[in-house]
mmCIF file of C-alpha atoms and ligand atoms in Angstrom:
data_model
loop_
_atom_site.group_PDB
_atom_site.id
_atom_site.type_symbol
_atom_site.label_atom_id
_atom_site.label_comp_id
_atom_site.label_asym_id
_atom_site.label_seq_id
_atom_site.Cartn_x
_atom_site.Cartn_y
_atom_site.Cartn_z
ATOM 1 C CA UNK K 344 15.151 74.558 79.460
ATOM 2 C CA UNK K 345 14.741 77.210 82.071
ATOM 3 C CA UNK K 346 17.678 80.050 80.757
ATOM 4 C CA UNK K 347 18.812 80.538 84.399
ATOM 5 C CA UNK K 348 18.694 76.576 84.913
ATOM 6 C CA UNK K 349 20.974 75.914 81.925
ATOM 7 C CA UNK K 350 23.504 79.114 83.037
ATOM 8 C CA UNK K 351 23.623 77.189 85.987
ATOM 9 C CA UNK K 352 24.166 73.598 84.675
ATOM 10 C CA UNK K 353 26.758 75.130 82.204
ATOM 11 C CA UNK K 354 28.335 76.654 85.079
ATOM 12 C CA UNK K 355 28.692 73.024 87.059
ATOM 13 C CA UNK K 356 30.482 71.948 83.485
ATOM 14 C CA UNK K 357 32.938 74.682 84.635
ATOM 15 C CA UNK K 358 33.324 74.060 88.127
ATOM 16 C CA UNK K 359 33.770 70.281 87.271
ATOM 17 C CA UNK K 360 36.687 71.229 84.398
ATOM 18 C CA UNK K 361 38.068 72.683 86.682
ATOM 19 C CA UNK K 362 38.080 69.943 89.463
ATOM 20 C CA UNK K 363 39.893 68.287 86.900
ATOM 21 C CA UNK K 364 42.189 71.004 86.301
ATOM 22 C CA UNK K 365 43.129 70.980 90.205
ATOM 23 C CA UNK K 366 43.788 67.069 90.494
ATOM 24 C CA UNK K 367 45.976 66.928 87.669
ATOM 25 C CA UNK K 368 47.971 69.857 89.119
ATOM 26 C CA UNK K 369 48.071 67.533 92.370
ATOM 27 C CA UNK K 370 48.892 64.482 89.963
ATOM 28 C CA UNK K 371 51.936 66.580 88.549
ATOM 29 C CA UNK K 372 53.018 67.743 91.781
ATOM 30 C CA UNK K 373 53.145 64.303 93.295
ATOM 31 C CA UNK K 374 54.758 62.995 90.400
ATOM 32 C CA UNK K 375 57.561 65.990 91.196
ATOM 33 C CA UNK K 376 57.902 64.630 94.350
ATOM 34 C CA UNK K 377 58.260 60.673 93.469
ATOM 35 C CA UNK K 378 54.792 59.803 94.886
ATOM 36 C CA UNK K 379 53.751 57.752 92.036
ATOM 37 C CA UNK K 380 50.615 56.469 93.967
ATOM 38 C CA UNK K 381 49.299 59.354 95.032
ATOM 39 C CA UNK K 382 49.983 60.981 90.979
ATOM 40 C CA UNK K 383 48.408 57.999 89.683
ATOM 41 C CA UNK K 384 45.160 58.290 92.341
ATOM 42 C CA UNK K 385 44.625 61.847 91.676
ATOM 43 C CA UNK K 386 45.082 61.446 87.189
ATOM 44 C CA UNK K 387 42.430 59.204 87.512
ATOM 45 C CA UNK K 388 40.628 61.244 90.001
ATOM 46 C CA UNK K 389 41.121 63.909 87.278
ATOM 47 C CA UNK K 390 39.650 61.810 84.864
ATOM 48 C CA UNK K 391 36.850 61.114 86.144
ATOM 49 C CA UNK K 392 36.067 64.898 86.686
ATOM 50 C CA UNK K 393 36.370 65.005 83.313
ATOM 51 C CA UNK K 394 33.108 62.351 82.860
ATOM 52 C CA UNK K 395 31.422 64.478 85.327
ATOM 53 C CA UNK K 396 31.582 67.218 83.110
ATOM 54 C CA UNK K 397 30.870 65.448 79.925
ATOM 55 C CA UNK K 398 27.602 63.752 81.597
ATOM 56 C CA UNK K 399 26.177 67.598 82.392
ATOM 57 C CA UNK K 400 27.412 68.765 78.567
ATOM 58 C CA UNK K 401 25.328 65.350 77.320
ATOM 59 C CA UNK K 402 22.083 66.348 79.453
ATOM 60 C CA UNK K 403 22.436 69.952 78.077
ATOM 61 C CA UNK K 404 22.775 68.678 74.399
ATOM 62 C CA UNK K 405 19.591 66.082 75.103
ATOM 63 C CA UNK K 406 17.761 68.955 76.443
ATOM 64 C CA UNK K 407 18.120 71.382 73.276
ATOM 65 C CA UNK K 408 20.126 73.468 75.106
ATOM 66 C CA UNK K 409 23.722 74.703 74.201
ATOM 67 C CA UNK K 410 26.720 74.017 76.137
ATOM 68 C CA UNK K 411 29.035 77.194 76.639
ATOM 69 C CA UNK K 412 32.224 77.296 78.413
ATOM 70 C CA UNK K 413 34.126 79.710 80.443
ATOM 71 C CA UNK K 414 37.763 80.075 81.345
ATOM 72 C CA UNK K 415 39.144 77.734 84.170
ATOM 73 C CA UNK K 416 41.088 78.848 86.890
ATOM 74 C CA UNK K 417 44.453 78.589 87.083
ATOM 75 C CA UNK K 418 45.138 75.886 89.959
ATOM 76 C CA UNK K 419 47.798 76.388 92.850
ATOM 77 C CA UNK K 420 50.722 74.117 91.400
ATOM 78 C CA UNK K 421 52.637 72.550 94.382
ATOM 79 C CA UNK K 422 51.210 71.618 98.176
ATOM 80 C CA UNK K 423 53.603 71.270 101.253
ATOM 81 C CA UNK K 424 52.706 67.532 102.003
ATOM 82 C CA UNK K 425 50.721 64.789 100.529
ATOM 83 C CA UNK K 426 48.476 65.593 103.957
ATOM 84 C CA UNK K 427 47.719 69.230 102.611
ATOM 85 C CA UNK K 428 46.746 68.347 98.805
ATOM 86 C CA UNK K 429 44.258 65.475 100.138
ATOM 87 C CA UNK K 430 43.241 68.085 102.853
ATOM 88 C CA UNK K 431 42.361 70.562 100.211
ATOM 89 C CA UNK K 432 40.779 67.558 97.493
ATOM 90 C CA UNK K 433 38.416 66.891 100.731
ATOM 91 C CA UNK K 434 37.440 70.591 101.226
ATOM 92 C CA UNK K 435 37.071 70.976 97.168
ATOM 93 C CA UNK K 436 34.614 68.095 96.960
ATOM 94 C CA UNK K 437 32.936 69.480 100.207
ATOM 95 C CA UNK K 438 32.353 72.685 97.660
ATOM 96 C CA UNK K 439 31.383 70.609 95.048
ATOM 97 C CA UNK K 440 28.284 68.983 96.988
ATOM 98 C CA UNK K 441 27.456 72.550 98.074
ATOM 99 C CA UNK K 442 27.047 73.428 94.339
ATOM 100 C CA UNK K 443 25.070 70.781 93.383
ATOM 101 C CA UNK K 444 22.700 71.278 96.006
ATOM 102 C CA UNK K 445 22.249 74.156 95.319
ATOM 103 C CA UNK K 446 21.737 73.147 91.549
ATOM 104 C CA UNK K 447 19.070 71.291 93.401
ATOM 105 C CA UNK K 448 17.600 73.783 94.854
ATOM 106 C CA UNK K 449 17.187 75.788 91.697
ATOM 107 C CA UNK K 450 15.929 72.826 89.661
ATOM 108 C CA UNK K 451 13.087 72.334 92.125
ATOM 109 C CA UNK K 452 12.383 76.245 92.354
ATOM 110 C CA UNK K 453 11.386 76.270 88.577
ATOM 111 C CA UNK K 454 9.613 73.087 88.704
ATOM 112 C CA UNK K 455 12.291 71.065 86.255
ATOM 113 C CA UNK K 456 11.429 67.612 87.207
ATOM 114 C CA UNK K 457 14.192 66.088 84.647
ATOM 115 C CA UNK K 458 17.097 67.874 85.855
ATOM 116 C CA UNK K 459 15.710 67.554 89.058
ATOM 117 C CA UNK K 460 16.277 63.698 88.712
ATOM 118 C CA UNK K 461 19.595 63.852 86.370
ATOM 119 C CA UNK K 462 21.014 66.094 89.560
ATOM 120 C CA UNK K 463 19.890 62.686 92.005
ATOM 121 C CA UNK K 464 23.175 61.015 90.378
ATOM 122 C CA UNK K 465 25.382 63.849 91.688
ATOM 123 C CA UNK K 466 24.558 64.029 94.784
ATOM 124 C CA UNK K 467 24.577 60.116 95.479
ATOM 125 C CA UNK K 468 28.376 60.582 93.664
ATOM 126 C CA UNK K 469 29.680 63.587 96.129
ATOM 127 C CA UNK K 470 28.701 61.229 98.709
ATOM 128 C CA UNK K 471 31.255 59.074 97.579
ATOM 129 C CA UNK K 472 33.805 61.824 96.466
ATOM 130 C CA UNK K 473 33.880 63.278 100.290
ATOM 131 C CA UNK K 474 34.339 59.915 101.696
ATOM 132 C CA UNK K 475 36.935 58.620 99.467
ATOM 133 C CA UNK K 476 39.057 62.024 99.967
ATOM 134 C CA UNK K 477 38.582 62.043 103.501
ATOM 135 C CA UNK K 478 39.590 58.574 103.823
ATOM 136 C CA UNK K 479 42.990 59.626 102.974
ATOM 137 C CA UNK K 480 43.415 62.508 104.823
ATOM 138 C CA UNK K 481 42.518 60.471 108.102
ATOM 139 C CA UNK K 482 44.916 57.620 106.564
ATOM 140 C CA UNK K 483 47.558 60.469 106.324
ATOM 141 C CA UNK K 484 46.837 62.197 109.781
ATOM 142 C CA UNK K 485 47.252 58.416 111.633
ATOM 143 C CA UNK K 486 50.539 58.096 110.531
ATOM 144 C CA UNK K 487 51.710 61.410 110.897
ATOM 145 C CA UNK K 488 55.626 62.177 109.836
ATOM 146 C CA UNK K 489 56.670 58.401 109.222
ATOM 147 C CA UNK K 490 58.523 57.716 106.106
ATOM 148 C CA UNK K 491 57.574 54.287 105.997
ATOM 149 C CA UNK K 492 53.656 55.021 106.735
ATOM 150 C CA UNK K 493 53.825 57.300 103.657
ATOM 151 C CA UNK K 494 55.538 54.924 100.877
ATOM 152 C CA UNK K 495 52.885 52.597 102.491
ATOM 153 C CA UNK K 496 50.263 54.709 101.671
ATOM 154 C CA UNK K 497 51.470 56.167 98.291
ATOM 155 C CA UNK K 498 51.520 52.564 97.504
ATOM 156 C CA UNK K 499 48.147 51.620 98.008
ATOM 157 C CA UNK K 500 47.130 54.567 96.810
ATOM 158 C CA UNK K 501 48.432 53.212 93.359
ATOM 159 C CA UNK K 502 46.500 50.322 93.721
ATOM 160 C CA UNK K 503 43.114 51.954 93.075
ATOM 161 C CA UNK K 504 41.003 50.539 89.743
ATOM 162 C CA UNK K 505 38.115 49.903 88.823
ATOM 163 C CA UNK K 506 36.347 48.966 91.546
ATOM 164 C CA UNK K 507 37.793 51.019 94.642
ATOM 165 C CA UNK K 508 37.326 54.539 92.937
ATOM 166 C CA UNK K 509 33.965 56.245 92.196
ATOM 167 C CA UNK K 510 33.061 56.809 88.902
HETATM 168 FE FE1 LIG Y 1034 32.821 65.866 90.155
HETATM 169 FE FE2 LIG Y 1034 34.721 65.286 92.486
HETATM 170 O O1 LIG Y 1034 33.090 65.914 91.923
#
């Protein structure tokens, strides 16, 4: 593989680490602030950052390349409302899709048809990842400062599964 290609994909192992990294730290915060829902929709949320970056650090091994791995940042550890976290998950994943097309965009500028087409299942996921973060933050804007709204939403929030999250 292309040297400046796999820099690259190594560096989307990073940035998805530390996706993870950032919804735990929004896990543990709701968890601080008895939001169970909420801590159990971002874990998993975390988790499955965590398969994002092991799917890149499989492609890299199947490619002969060699995964390498740089230090995460450390992640902002408590958010003012439920509202702000979700608000900053949406702009985070809005990040993410920048980076991978721009990953893209690279593959396609030194002709690498395969990671060209790996890349095809990231960007159909960060559809997915905007929309389901967004969907919350609207949920959260709608019902504004009511108590009730809230435990109503941190409640279905806990209800996600297999099914209603993305992979
Ligand atoms: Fe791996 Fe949430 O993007």
């Amino acid at each position: 593989m292309n040297d400046k290609m796999l820099k690259a994909l190594n560096d989307q192992i990073r940035e998805e680490l530390s996706s993870a990294y950032l919804y735990l730290a929004m896990a543990a915060d709701f968890e601080d602030k008895n939001l169970p829902g909420a801590a159990a929709w971002m874990s998993q949320q975390a988790q499955e950052e965590v398969a994002h970056a092991m799917k890149i650090y499989g492609y890299i091994n199947d490619k002969g390349g060699k995964a390498v791995f740089d230090a995460l940042p450390k992640p902002q550890e408590s958010w003012n409302s439920m509202l702000d976290a979700f608000k900053a998950a949406y702009k985070h994943e809005q990040y993410i899709t920048d980076c991978i097309n721009k990953l893209v965009k690279q593959a396609r500028e030194v002709d690498d048809t395969s990671t060209e087409i790996f890349l095809q299942w990231f960007v159909t996921e960060q559809v997915e990842e905007e929309k389901s973060t967004d969907e919350v933050v609207q949920k959260l804007q709608m019902i504004g400062d009511s108590k009730n709204g809230l435990f109503m939403i941190d409640r279905e929030l806990g209800g996600r599964g297999a099914g209603s999250g993305s992979e």
